[in-house]
DNA sequence: TAATTATTTTAGATTCGCCTAAAATATTAT
DNA sequence: ATAATATTTTAGGCGAATCTAAAATAATTA
């Protein structure tokens, strides 16, 4: 029953999916802000998606994706992350410049294309930002990761994901030479401004802001 | 000056480009038929494209692409054929099933993507149907080719292109095991129905219809 | 609790691409 | 050359997605 959806509808579904990851219940204004549109437009679209049983919607009460809606969202996320992986691994894009291109590619409809692309890429489990790629059934690997601010000092860890895809963040990470897979260790935490002194492999220690630390997720790695 | 164009506008530009390859001057009805739409819709779009200086249009007189329009068309054709090459060579699609997918992929806008894809594919000169791929400046290799119906008997030739991408044609070619690069020789021409007896390498001779012969283009190859 | 403020929905317009039906123009045949 | 036919354009309307402004509802504060 996966109806033919317009690109616009798909973008709404994806936005709702991402918002409910953190929020649970999603509101009209949140979606409007994420899609750079107005609340009235969101209401219009919600009525349409509700009629198609893609969202559970009750006037003024917020909304969530239905089971069908979630399946659709996962298939879009799958396509987005596979294309990002392709762009970085095969076409040599920088990991900070693939998001926008993948926003277009994720709407290519051919199912066969997605499966063949997945095979060509040898079934990657994570995209270049460290986010898990859903498989054809929507299942994805759960990666136990913690925020860098919760990592105890002196414990070796590896960057697994970043908190957003904003150009500003990615530009800063590039400058600091921090990427997915970078080994990191906390030297000292400063209580005054919650800044953190960190050290990367083969580099002198340096200090990063609380905001940056909060945007980094790591997994602890066994000290070899 | 390459304006932001909608997918619809791009499809009109591409249709006009292909029609004027054979026709020179293009008519409203031809475009309507190619795009499965109505003449009135074509007229609407022509006014818009004319206002953007993409076509040279005078009421009731037919029209052609402007220089700008031709550049845009070539960049779309370039994307289409590069993606087709990618799908066949890298993702193992059959050459008869890539056209529709490429119809979607050709509208992805990133210029950087096209150039990186071209490099990844090692700058192919022809797509899987034998059509030349324009380079970044719109230049493409001219391949001297003739229609199979114009090939004299007993001369060895090689299939270089097919006359259309219709599923029906491609299905038939698959069944007959004829593809781009296939070596072919004419054994006999039958004047009654213009059917042609041909022979491929390592195969018994068989007869093909006039319609099929007209859909095949070949280049003569030196008899080794 | 009642009033104020914030959020969401409705009402009505706009743009884009498409349509049908009718009018205008061009082409062809007598 | 004129009549019949074919093609193209105009006129007017429709659905999708958007917007602004106003009304309805919910949440917050006094």
GROMACS .gro file of C-alpha atoms (C1' of nucleotides) in nm:
model
  508
    1UNK     CA    1   0.000   0.000   0.000
    2UNK     CA    2   0.293   0.241  -0.033
    3UNK     CA    3   0.119   0.512  -0.231
    4UNK     CA    4   0.290   0.731  -0.485
    5UNK     CA    5   0.405   1.028  -0.286
    6UNK     CA    6   0.517   1.370  -0.403
    7UNK     CA    7   0.859   1.496  -0.306
    8UNK     CA    8   0.686   1.748  -0.083
    9UNK     CA    9   0.493   1.478   0.102
   10UNK     CA   10   0.812   1.279   0.148
   11UNK     CA   11   0.985   1.580   0.296
   12UNK     CA   12   0.709   1.628   0.549
   13UNK     CA   13   0.720   1.261   0.646
   14UNK     CA   14   1.094   1.273   0.694
   15UNK     CA   15   1.074   1.590   0.903
   16UNK     CA   16   0.810   1.437   1.130
   17UNK     CA   17   1.020   1.123   1.163
   18UNK     CA   18   1.328   1.313   1.276
   19UNK     CA   19   1.131   1.532   1.514
   20UNK     CA   20   0.962   1.243   1.684
   21UNK     CA   21   1.297   1.072   1.740
   22UNK     CA   22   1.363   1.320   2.020
   23UNK     CA   23   1.017   1.455   2.095
   24UNK     CA   24   0.772   1.172   2.077
   25UNK     CA   25   0.477   1.392   1.992
   26UNK     CA   26   0.537   1.644   1.714
   27UNK     CA   27   0.383   1.990   1.679
   28UNK     CA   28   0.282   2.200   1.381
   29UNK     CA   29   0.530   2.477   1.454
   30UNK     CA   30   0.824   2.238   1.486
   31UNK     CA   31   0.758   2.100   1.140
   32UNK     CA   32   0.705   2.448   0.997
   33UNK     CA   33   1.040   2.561   1.133
   34UNK     CA   34   1.226   2.254   1.010
   35UNK     CA   35   1.087   2.287   0.658
   36UNK     CA   36   1.113   2.666   0.644
   37UNK     CA   37   0.745   2.698   0.578
   38UNK     CA   38   0.443   2.832   0.766
   39UNK     CA   39   0.218   2.662   1.020
   40UNK     CA   40  -0.084   2.694   0.792
   41UNK     CA   41   0.091   2.497   0.520
   42UNK     CA   42   0.177   2.225   0.769
   43UNK     CA   43  -0.185   2.194   0.876
   44UNK     CA   44  -0.292   2.157   0.513
   45UNK     CA   45  -0.041   1.881   0.455
   46UNK     CA   46  -0.130   1.705   0.780
   47UNK     CA   47  -0.487   1.673   0.667
   48UNK     CA   48  -0.369   1.512   0.349
   49UNK     CA   49  -0.127   1.274   0.521
   50UNK     CA   50  -0.397   1.189   0.774
   51UNK     CA   51  -0.639   1.100   0.494
   52UNK     CA   52  -0.372   0.865   0.359
   53UNK     CA   53  -0.321   0.709   0.704
   54UNK     CA   54   0.039   0.818   0.718
   55UNK     CA   55   0.006   1.023   1.038
   56UNK     CA   56  -0.206   0.993   1.350
   57UNK     CA   57  -0.348   1.342   1.374
   58UNK     CA   58  -0.607   1.506   1.597
   59UNK     CA   59  -0.667   1.878   1.566
   60UNK     CA   60  -0.468   2.090   1.809
   61UNK     CA   61  -0.325   1.776   1.974
   62UNK     CA   62  -0.001   1.722   1.787
   63UNK     CA   63   0.067   1.410   1.580
   64UNK     CA   64   0.295   1.114   1.514
   65UNK     CA   65   0.369   0.889   1.219
   66UNK     CA   66   0.154   0.580   1.175
   67UNK     CA   67   0.318   0.241   1.119
   68UNK     CA   68   0.292   0.297   0.745
   69UNK     CA   69   0.434   0.645   0.785
   70UNK     CA   70   0.730   0.515   0.978
   71UNK     CA   71   0.803   0.258   0.708
   72UNK     CA   72   0.802   0.528   0.444
   73UNK     CA   73   1.026   0.750   0.656
   74UNK     CA   74   1.275   0.469   0.708
   75UNK     CA   75   1.292   0.400   0.337
   76UNK     CA   76   1.372   0.766   0.273
   77UNK     CA   77   1.634   0.774   0.547
   78UNK     CA   78   1.781   0.456   0.402
   79UNK     CA   79   1.814   0.614   0.060
   80UNK     CA   80   1.956   0.936   0.200
   81UNK     CA   81   2.228   0.762   0.398
   82UNK     CA   82   2.320   0.516   0.123
   83UNK     CA   83   2.365   0.802  -0.121
   84UNK     CA   84   2.576   0.993   0.131
   85UNK     CA   85   2.797   0.688   0.171
   86UNK     CA   86   2.824   0.659  -0.208
   87UNK     CA   87   2.916   1.024  -0.249
   88UNK     CA   88   3.192   1.008   0.011
   89UNK     CA   89   3.333   0.661  -0.054
   90UNK     CA   90   3.304   0.642  -0.431
   91UNK     CA   91   3.292   0.998  -0.559
   92UNK     CA   92   3.536   1.147  -0.308
   93UNK     CA   93   3.307   1.414  -0.174
   94UNK     CA   94   3.397   1.560   0.164
   95UNK     CA   95   3.167   1.431   0.435
   96UNK     CA   96   3.063   1.789   0.505
   97UNK     CA   97   2.928   1.854   0.155
   98UNK     CA   98   2.705   1.557   0.084
   99UNK     CA   99   2.394   1.637   0.282
  100UNK     CA  100   2.227   1.869   0.031
  101UNK     CA  101   2.297   1.644  -0.268
  102UNK     CA  102   2.155   1.348  -0.080
  103UNK     CA  103   1.842   1.553  -0.004
  104UNK     CA  104   1.773   1.539  -0.377
  105UNK     CA  105   1.888   1.184  -0.442
  106UNK     CA  106   1.672   1.041  -0.163
  107UNK     CA  107   1.361   1.109  -0.371
  108UNK     CA  108   1.459   0.890  -0.666
  109UNK     CA  109   1.187   0.629  -0.662
  110UNK     CA  110   1.330   0.309  -0.812
  111UNK     CA  111   1.339   0.035  -0.549
  112UNK     CA  112   1.571  -0.170  -0.763
  113UNK     CA  113   1.817   0.118  -0.771
  114UNK     CA  114   1.836   0.132  -0.392
  115UNK     CA  115   1.900  -0.240  -0.358
  116UNK     CA  116   2.161  -0.244  -0.632
  117UNK     CA  117   2.331   0.059  -0.483
  118UNK     CA  118   2.335  -0.109  -0.142
  119UNK     CA  119   2.499  -0.418  -0.294
  120UNK     CA  120   2.750  -0.208  -0.487
  121UNK     CA  121   2.849  -0.035  -0.163
  122UNK     CA  122   2.871  -0.374   0.009
  123UNK     CA  123   2.592  -0.312   0.255
  124UNK     CA  124   2.735  -0.035   0.469
  125UNK     CA  125   2.595  -0.007   0.822
  126UNK     CA  126   2.676   0.360   0.889
  127UNK     CA  127   2.676   0.675   0.681
  128UNK     CA  128   2.968   0.920   0.676
  129UNK     CA  129   2.825   1.110   0.974
  130UNK     CA  130   2.808   0.794   1.181
  131UNK     CA  131   2.433   0.751   1.154
  132UNK     CA  132   2.308   0.396   1.106
  133UNK     CA  133   2.166   0.299   0.765
  134UNK     CA  134   1.831   0.113   0.785
  135UNK     CA  135   1.827  -0.214   0.593
  136UNK     CA  136   1.559  -0.304   0.340
  137UNK     CA  137   1.322  -0.392   0.626
  138UNK     CA  138   1.388  -0.072   0.816
  139UNK     CA  139   1.611  -0.236   1.076
  140UNK     CA  140   1.929  -0.059   1.176
  141UNK     CA  141   2.223  -0.123   1.405
  142UNK     CA  142   2.199   0.037   1.743
  143UNK     CA  143   2.534   0.186   1.828
  144UNK     CA  144   2.587   0.238   2.203
  145UNK     CA  145   2.725   0.588   2.211
  146UNK     CA  146   2.752   0.865   2.462
  147UNK     CA  147   2.785   1.237   2.440
  148UNK     CA  148   3.145   1.356   2.462
  149UNK     CA  149   3.049   1.563   2.767
  150UNK     CA  150   2.968   1.237   2.947
  151UNK     CA  151   3.299   1.069   2.868
  152UNK     CA  152   3.520   1.042   3.175
  153UNK     CA  153   3.873   1.189   3.145
  154UNK     CA  154   4.156   0.961   3.034
  155UNK     CA  155   3.931   0.708   2.864
  156UNK     CA  156   4.005   0.642   2.498
  157UNK     CA  157   3.704   0.686   2.274
  158UNK     CA  158   3.622   0.712   1.906
  159UNK     CA  159   3.393   0.965   1.741
  160UNK     CA  160   3.087   0.783   1.607
  161UNK     CA  161   2.843   1.059   1.515
  162UNK     CA  162   2.782   1.430   1.510
  163UNK     CA  163   2.478   1.604   1.649
  164UNK     CA  164   2.378   1.791   1.335
  165UNK     CA  165   2.463   1.827   0.967
  166UNK     CA  166   2.484   2.207   0.977
  167UNK     CA  167   2.751   2.354   0.752
  168UNK     CA  168   2.879   2.559   1.044
  169UNK     CA  169   2.944   2.253   1.258
  170UNK     CA  170   3.098   2.053   0.978
  171UNK     CA  171   3.324   2.341   0.884
  172UNK     CA  172   3.449   2.366   1.242
  173UNK     CA  173   3.508   1.991   1.265
  174UNK     CA  174   3.703   1.996   0.942
  175UNK     CA  175   3.922   2.276   1.073
  176UNK     CA  176   3.984   2.090   1.399
  177UNK     CA  177   4.049   1.769   1.203
  178UNK     CA  178   3.776   1.582   1.385
  179UNK     CA  179   3.582   1.324   1.183
  180UNK     CA  180   3.393   1.000   1.229
  181UNK     CA  181   3.646   0.744   1.351
  182UNK     CA  182   3.881   0.998   1.509
  183UNK     CA  183   4.031   0.869   1.835
  184UNK     CA  184   3.983   1.111   2.118
  185UNK     CA  185   4.074   1.135   2.485
  186UNK     CA  186   3.967   1.390   2.745
  187UNK     CA  187   4.252   1.554   2.934
  188UNK     CA  188   4.066   1.796   3.154
  189UNK     CA  189   3.724   1.951   3.205
  190UNK     CA  190   3.697   2.317   3.300
  191UNK     CA  191   3.401   2.387   3.521
  192UNK     CA  192   3.402   2.761   3.461
  193UNK     CA  193   3.265   2.739   3.105
  194UNK     CA  194   3.235   2.360   3.063
  195UNK     CA  195   3.503   2.368   2.799
  196UNK     CA  196   3.703   2.049   2.758
  197UNK     CA  197   4.067   1.988   2.682
  198UNK     CA  198   4.100   1.697   2.442
  199UNK     CA  199   4.379   1.519   2.264
  200UNK     CA  200   4.373   1.346   1.926
  201UNK     CA  201   4.631   1.100   1.796
  202UNK     CA  202   4.964   1.257   1.702
  203UNK     CA  203   4.851   1.605   1.798
  204UNK     CA  204   4.897   1.847   2.082
  205UNK     CA  205   4.603   1.878   2.320
  206UNK     CA  206   4.361   2.166   2.264
  207UNK     CA  207   4.043   2.297   2.414
  208UNK     CA  208   3.696   2.286   2.265
  209UNK     CA  209   3.381   2.467   2.372
  210UNK     CA  210   3.089   2.312   2.554
  211UNK     CA  211   2.873   2.362   2.244
  212UNK     CA  212   3.113   2.166   2.027
  213UNK     CA  213   3.154   1.889   2.286
  214UNK     CA  214   2.777   1.850   2.302
  215UNK     CA  215   2.765   1.802   1.926
  216UNK     CA  216   3.002   1.505   1.939
  217UNK     CA  217   2.907   1.147   2.016
  218UNK     CA  218   3.163   0.877   2.093
  219UNK     CA  219   3.191   0.511   2.180
  220UNK     CA  220   3.446   0.393   2.430
  221UNK     CA  221   3.719   0.182   2.275
  222UNK     CA  222   3.921  -0.083   2.458
  223UNK     CA  223   4.263   0.066   2.543
  224UNK     CA  224   4.495  -0.148   2.336
  225UNK     CA  225   2.282   3.281  -1.652
  226UNK     CA  226   2.156   2.924  -1.608
  227UNK     CA  227   1.837   2.995  -1.419
  228UNK     CA  228   1.683   2.758  -1.171
  229UNK     CA  229   1.454   2.542  -1.374
  230UNK     CA  230   1.176   2.314  -1.262
  231UNK     CA  231   1.183   1.948  -1.358
  232UNK     CA  232   0.890   2.017  -1.589
  233UNK     CA  233   1.075   2.294  -1.769
  234UNK     CA  234   1.379   2.069  -1.807
  235UNK     CA  235   1.165   1.798  -1.959
  236UNK     CA  236   1.026   2.037  -2.219
  237UNK     CA  237   1.374   2.160  -2.305
  238UNK     CA  238   1.500   1.807  -2.349
  239UNK     CA  239   1.202   1.711  -2.566
  240UNK     CA  240   1.255   2.011  -2.792
  241UNK     CA  241   1.625   1.929  -2.815
  242UNK     CA  242   1.561   1.573  -2.928
  243UNK     CA  243   1.291   1.676  -3.175
  244UNK     CA  244   1.504   1.939  -3.340
  245UNK     CA  245   1.786   1.687  -3.388
  246UNK     CA  246   1.585   1.534  -3.670
  247UNK     CA  247   1.339   1.807  -3.756
  248UNK     CA  248   1.513   2.139  -3.735
  249UNK     CA  249   1.200   2.331  -3.657
  250UNK     CA  250   0.979   2.187  -3.386
  251UNK     CA  251   0.601   2.203  -3.360
  252UNK     CA  252   0.361   2.222  -3.069
  253UNK     CA  253   0.194   1.891  -3.146
  254UNK     CA  254   0.523   1.705  -3.167
  255UNK     CA  255   0.619   1.816  -2.819
  256UNK     CA  256   0.272   1.741  -2.686
  257UNK     CA  257   0.291   1.388  -2.818
  258UNK     CA  258   0.640   1.327  -2.686
  259UNK     CA  259   0.551   1.445  -2.337
  260UNK     CA  260   0.207   1.285  -2.332
  261UNK     CA  261   0.040   1.616  -2.275
  262UNK     CA  262  -0.188   1.848  -2.471
  263UNK     CA  263  -0.103   2.117  -2.724
  264UNK     CA  264  -0.249   2.389  -2.503
  265UNK     CA  265  -0.010   2.298  -2.221
  266UNK     CA  266   0.282   2.314  -2.460
  267UNK     CA  267   0.184   2.662  -2.571
  268UNK     CA  268   0.169   2.774  -2.207
  269UNK     CA  269   0.516   2.641  -2.141
  270UNK     CA  270   0.656   2.788  -2.462
  271UNK     CA  271   0.552   3.133  -2.351
  272UNK     CA  272   0.738   3.081  -2.028
  273UNK     CA  273   1.050   2.943  -2.193
  274UNK     CA  274   1.038   3.224  -2.445
  275UNK     CA  275   1.025   3.482  -2.167
  276UNK     CA  276   1.338   3.320  -2.023
  277UNK     CA  277   1.509   3.329  -2.363
  278UNK     CA  278   1.540   2.954  -2.375
  279UNK     CA  279   1.347   2.910  -2.701
  280UNK     CA  280   1.306   3.117  -3.015
  281UNK     CA  281   0.933   3.121  -3.051
  282UNK     CA  282   0.694   3.302  -3.284
  283UNK     CA  283   0.326   3.220  -3.265
  284UNK     CA  284   0.205   2.960  -3.511
  285UNK     CA  285   0.554   2.937  -3.664
  286UNK     CA  286   0.716   2.657  -3.468
  287UNK     CA  287   1.023   2.708  -3.252
  288UNK     CA  288   1.380   2.605  -3.174
  289UNK     CA  289   1.607   2.621  -2.873
  290UNK     CA  290   1.815   2.935  -2.826
  291UNK     CA  291   2.188   2.905  -2.760
  292UNK     CA  292   2.118   2.911  -2.388
  293UNK     CA  293   1.846   2.651  -2.433
  294UNK     CA  294   2.081   2.422  -2.622
  295UNK     CA  295   2.339   2.447  -2.346
  296UNK     CA  296   2.081   2.352  -2.088
  297UNK     CA  297   1.961   2.063  -2.302
  298UNK     CA  298   2.313   1.932  -2.345
  299UNK     CA  299   2.378   1.942  -1.973
  300UNK     CA  300   2.063   1.736  -1.914
  301UNK     CA  301   2.155   1.489  -2.186
  302UNK     CA  302   2.503   1.467  -2.035
  303UNK     CA  303   2.360   1.380  -1.694
  304UNK     CA  304   2.114   1.130  -1.839
  305UNK     CA  305   2.379   0.939  -2.030
  306UNK     CA  306   2.637   0.944  -1.751
  307UNK     CA  307   2.382   0.802  -1.509
  308UNK     CA  308   2.285   0.535  -1.762
  309UNK     CA  309   2.649   0.439  -1.793
  310UNK     CA  310   2.680   0.427  -1.414
  311UNK     CA  311   2.372   0.210  -1.376
  312UNK     CA  312   2.491  -0.044  -1.632
  313UNK     CA  313   2.865  -0.050  -1.561
  314UNK     CA  314   2.865  -0.012  -1.184
  315UNK     CA  315   2.527  -0.129  -1.061
  316UNK     CA  316   2.481  -0.413  -1.310
  317UNK     CA  317   2.151  -0.297  -1.451
  318UNK     CA  318   2.052  -0.438  -1.787
  319UNK     CA  319   2.093  -0.179  -2.061
  320UNK     CA  320   1.723  -0.212  -2.135
  321UNK     CA  321   1.609  -0.108  -1.787
  322UNK     CA  322   1.805   0.208  -1.717
  323UNK     CA  323   1.620   0.467  -1.919
  324UNK     CA  324   1.340   0.542  -1.675
  325UNK     CA  325   1.569   0.560  -1.374
  326UNK     CA  326   1.797   0.800  -1.560
  327UNK     CA  327   1.494   1.013  -1.643
  328UNK     CA  328   1.475   1.087  -1.271
  329UNK     CA  329   1.847   1.111  -1.200
  330UNK     CA  330   1.907   1.360  -1.480
  331UNK     CA  331   1.725   1.628  -1.278
  332UNK     CA  332   1.960   1.620  -0.979
  333UNK     CA  333   2.106   1.967  -0.985
  334UNK     CA  334   2.453   1.952  -0.828
  335UNK     CA  335   2.717   2.040  -1.089
  336UNK     CA  336   2.988   1.901  -0.867
  337UNK     CA  337   2.808   1.568  -0.859
  338UNK     CA  338   2.810   1.540  -1.238
  339UNK     CA  339   3.179   1.616  -1.266
  340UNK     CA  340   3.274   1.376  -0.989
  341UNK     CA  341   3.055   1.106  -1.140
  342UNK     CA  342   3.220   1.161  -1.478
  343UNK     CA  343   3.564   1.121  -1.319
  344UNK     CA  344   3.456   0.813  -1.125
  345UNK     CA  345   3.336   0.655  -1.448
  346UNK     CA  346   3.663   0.754  -1.616
  347UNK     CA  347   3.509   0.993  -1.867
  348UNK     CA  348   3.306   0.755  -2.085
  349UNK     CA  349   3.234   0.873  -2.439
  350UNK     CA  350   2.922   0.664  -2.511
  351UNK     CA  351   2.627   0.551  -2.305
  352UNK     CA  352   2.503   0.190  -2.300
  353UNK     CA  353   2.279   0.253  -2.602
  354UNK     CA  354   2.570   0.382  -2.806
  355UNK     CA  355   2.474   0.749  -2.782
  356UNK     CA  356   2.761   0.993  -2.731
  357UNK     CA  357   2.794   1.163  -2.390
  358UNK     CA  358   2.847   1.541  -2.412
  359UNK     CA  359   3.146   1.665  -2.216
  360UNK     CA  360   3.129   1.949  -1.965
  361UNK     CA  361   3.131   2.201  -2.252
  362UNK     CA  362   2.859   2.021  -2.446
  363UNK     CA  363   3.097   1.871  -2.700
  364UNK     CA  364   3.048   1.510  -2.800
  365UNK     CA  365   3.217   1.260  -3.025
  366UNK     CA  366   3.063   1.226  -3.364
  367UNK     CA  367   3.039   0.862  -3.453
  368UNK     CA  368   3.005   0.798  -3.826
  369UNK     CA  369   2.726   0.546  -3.834
  370UNK     CA  370   2.474   0.426  -4.085
  371UNK     CA  371   2.139   0.262  -4.064
  372UNK     CA  372   2.155  -0.116  -4.089
  373UNK     CA  373   1.924  -0.097  -4.391
  374UNK     CA  374   2.200   0.097  -4.571
  375UNK     CA  375   2.475  -0.153  -4.496
  376UNK     CA  376   2.575  -0.348  -4.805
  377UNK     CA  377   2.562  -0.729  -4.777
  378UNK     CA  378   2.876  -0.915  -4.670
  379UNK     CA  379   3.036  -0.616  -4.500
  380UNK     CA  380   3.127  -0.665  -4.136
  381UNK     CA  381   2.981  -0.401  -3.908
  382UNK     CA  382   2.930  -0.337  -3.539
  383UNK     CA  383   2.614  -0.215  -3.371
  384UNK     CA  384   2.676   0.134  -3.236
  385UNK     CA  385   2.334   0.264  -3.142
  386UNK     CA  386   1.963   0.187  -3.136
  387UNK     CA  387   1.693   0.410  -3.272
  388UNK     CA  388   1.482   0.435  -2.959
  389UNK     CA  389   1.478   0.339  -2.595
  390UNK     CA  390   1.133   0.184  -2.601
  391UNK     CA  391   1.091  -0.119  -2.378
  392UNK     CA  392   0.945  -0.309  -2.670
  393UNK     CA  393   1.252  -0.258  -2.885
  394UNK     CA  394   1.496  -0.333  -2.606
  395UNK     CA  395   1.308  -0.648  -2.513
  396UNK     CA  396   1.327  -0.770  -2.871
  397UNK     CA  397   1.699  -0.692  -2.895
  398UNK     CA  398   1.764  -0.878  -2.573
  399UNK     CA  399   1.582  -1.180  -2.706
  400UNK     CA  400   1.775  -1.170  -3.032
  401UNK     CA  401   2.098  -1.118  -2.837
  402UNK     CA  402   2.177  -0.795  -3.019
  403UNK     CA  403   2.349  -0.524  -2.815
  404UNK     CA  404   2.585  -0.231  -2.861
  405UNK     CA  405   2.913  -0.376  -2.986
  406UNK     CA  406   2.758  -0.683  -3.143
  407UNK     CA  407   2.929  -0.774  -3.473
  408UNK     CA  408   2.683  -0.815  -3.754
  409UNK     CA  409   2.689  -0.904  -4.121
  410UNK     CA  410   2.410  -0.894  -4.378
  411UNK     CA  411   2.358  -1.215  -4.568
  412UNK     CA  412   2.062  -1.126  -4.785
  413UNK     CA  413   1.796  -0.860  -4.834
  414UNK     CA  414   1.442  -0.963  -4.926
  415UNK     CA  415   1.270  -0.710  -5.143
  416UNK     CA  416   0.921  -0.844  -5.080
  417UNK     CA  417   0.896  -0.712  -4.724
  418UNK     CA  418   1.240  -0.551  -4.687
  419UNK     CA  419   1.330  -0.805  -4.423
  420UNK     CA  420   1.701  -0.881  -4.386
  421UNK     CA  421   1.885  -1.200  -4.312
  422UNK     CA  422   2.173  -1.130  -4.076
  423UNK     CA  423   2.440  -1.331  -3.901
  424UNK     CA  424   2.604  -1.264  -3.566
  425UNK     CA  425   2.927  -1.418  -3.441
  426UNK     CA  426   2.898  -1.787  -3.347
  427UNK     CA  427   2.532  -1.803  -3.440
  428UNK     CA  428   2.320  -1.929  -3.722
  429UNK     CA  429   2.184  -1.663  -3.957
  430UNK     CA  430   1.830  -1.542  -3.896
  431UNK     CA  431   1.591  -1.291  -4.045
  432UNK     CA  432   1.482  -0.962  -3.893
  433UNK     CA  433   1.200  -0.732  -3.997
  434UNK     CA  434   1.240  -0.402  -4.177
  435UNK     CA  435   1.121  -0.221  -3.864
  436UNK     CA  436   1.390  -0.379  -3.652
  437UNK     CA  437   1.660  -0.316  -3.911
  438UNK     CA  438   1.564   0.051  -3.924
  439UNK     CA  439   1.608   0.076  -3.548
  440UNK     CA  440   1.969  -0.039  -3.565
  441UNK     CA  441   2.270   0.176  -3.642
  442UNK     CA  442   2.612   0.033  -3.722
  443UNK     CA  443   2.962   0.140  -3.811
  444UNK     CA  444   3.161  -0.054  -4.065
  445UNK     CA  445   3.456  -0.235  -3.914
  446UNK     CA  446   3.773  -0.326  -4.100
  447UNK     CA  447   3.754  -0.695  -4.190
  448UNK     CA  448   4.037  -0.839  -3.987
  449DT     C1'  449  -1.032   3.140   3.768
  450DA     C1'  450  -1.007   3.477   3.442
  451DA     C1'  451  -0.723   3.719   3.132
  452DT     C1'  452  -0.341   3.724   2.843
  453DT     C1'  453  -0.043   3.500   2.526
  454DA     C1'  454   0.090   3.135   2.218
  455DT     C1'  455  -0.036   2.789   1.900
  456DT     C1'  456  -0.312   2.591   1.556
  457DT     C1'  457  -0.667   2.594   1.223
  458DT     C1'  458  -0.968   2.806   0.874
  459DA     C1'  459  -1.072   3.118   0.497
  460DG     C1'  460  -0.947   3.309   0.093
  461DA     C1'  461  -0.569   3.424  -0.260
  462DT     C1'  462  -0.166   3.309  -0.554
  463DT     C1'  463   0.142   3.041  -0.869
  464DC     C1'  464   0.241   2.636  -1.144
  465DG     C1'  465   0.127   2.294  -1.459
  466DC     C1'  466  -0.245   2.086  -1.651
  467DC     C1'  467  -0.704   2.041  -1.878
  468DT     C1'  468  -1.134   2.129  -2.226
  469DA     C1'  469  -1.371   2.407  -2.546
  470DA     C1'  470  -1.372   2.771  -2.857
  471DA     C1'  471  -1.133   3.102  -3.152
  472DA     C1'  472  -0.751   3.215  -3.457
  473DT     C1'  473  -0.433   3.092  -3.797
  474DA     C1'  474  -0.215   2.792  -4.134
  475DT     C1'  475  -0.233   2.419  -4.468
  476DT     C1'  476  -0.441   2.129  -4.811
  477DA     C1'  477  -0.763   2.004  -5.148
  478DT     C1'  478  -1.116   2.110  -5.475
  479DA     C1'  479  -0.912   3.114  -5.499
  480DT     C1'  480  -1.203   2.939  -5.195
  481DA     C1'  481  -1.355   2.583  -4.899
  482DA     C1'  482  -1.250   2.222  -4.590
  483DT     C1'  483  -0.927   2.047  -4.263
  484DA     C1'  484  -0.556   2.055  -3.942
  485DT     C1'  485  -0.285   2.299  -3.613
  486DT     C1'  486  -0.209   2.633  -3.270
  487DT     C1'  487  -0.349   2.965  -2.944
  488DT     C1'  488  -0.663   3.181  -2.611
  489DA     C1'  489  -0.997   3.173  -2.245
  490DG     C1'  490  -1.140   2.996  -1.840
  491DG     C1'  491  -1.103   2.637  -1.479
  492DC     C1'  492  -0.889   2.279  -1.164
  493DG     C1'  493  -0.573   2.060  -0.807
  494DA     C1'  494  -0.142   2.093  -0.548
  495DA     C1'  495   0.131   2.355  -0.244
  496DT     C1'  496   0.201   2.777  -0.071
  497DC     C1'  497   0.096   3.227   0.164
  498DT     C1'  498  -0.141   3.611   0.487
  499DA     C1'  499  -0.489   3.742   0.794
  500DA     C1'  500  -0.839   3.620   1.097
  501DA     C1'  501  -1.072   3.289   1.400
  502DA     C1'  502  -1.054   2.901   1.719
  503DT     C1'  503  -0.834   2.655   2.070
  504DA     C1'  504  -0.480   2.559   2.421
  505DA     C1'  505  -0.141   2.703   2.758
  506DT     C1'  506   0.031   3.030   3.079
  507DT     C1'  507   0.017   3.387   3.411
  508DA     C1'  508  -0.176   3.716   3.723
   0.00000   0.00000   0.00000
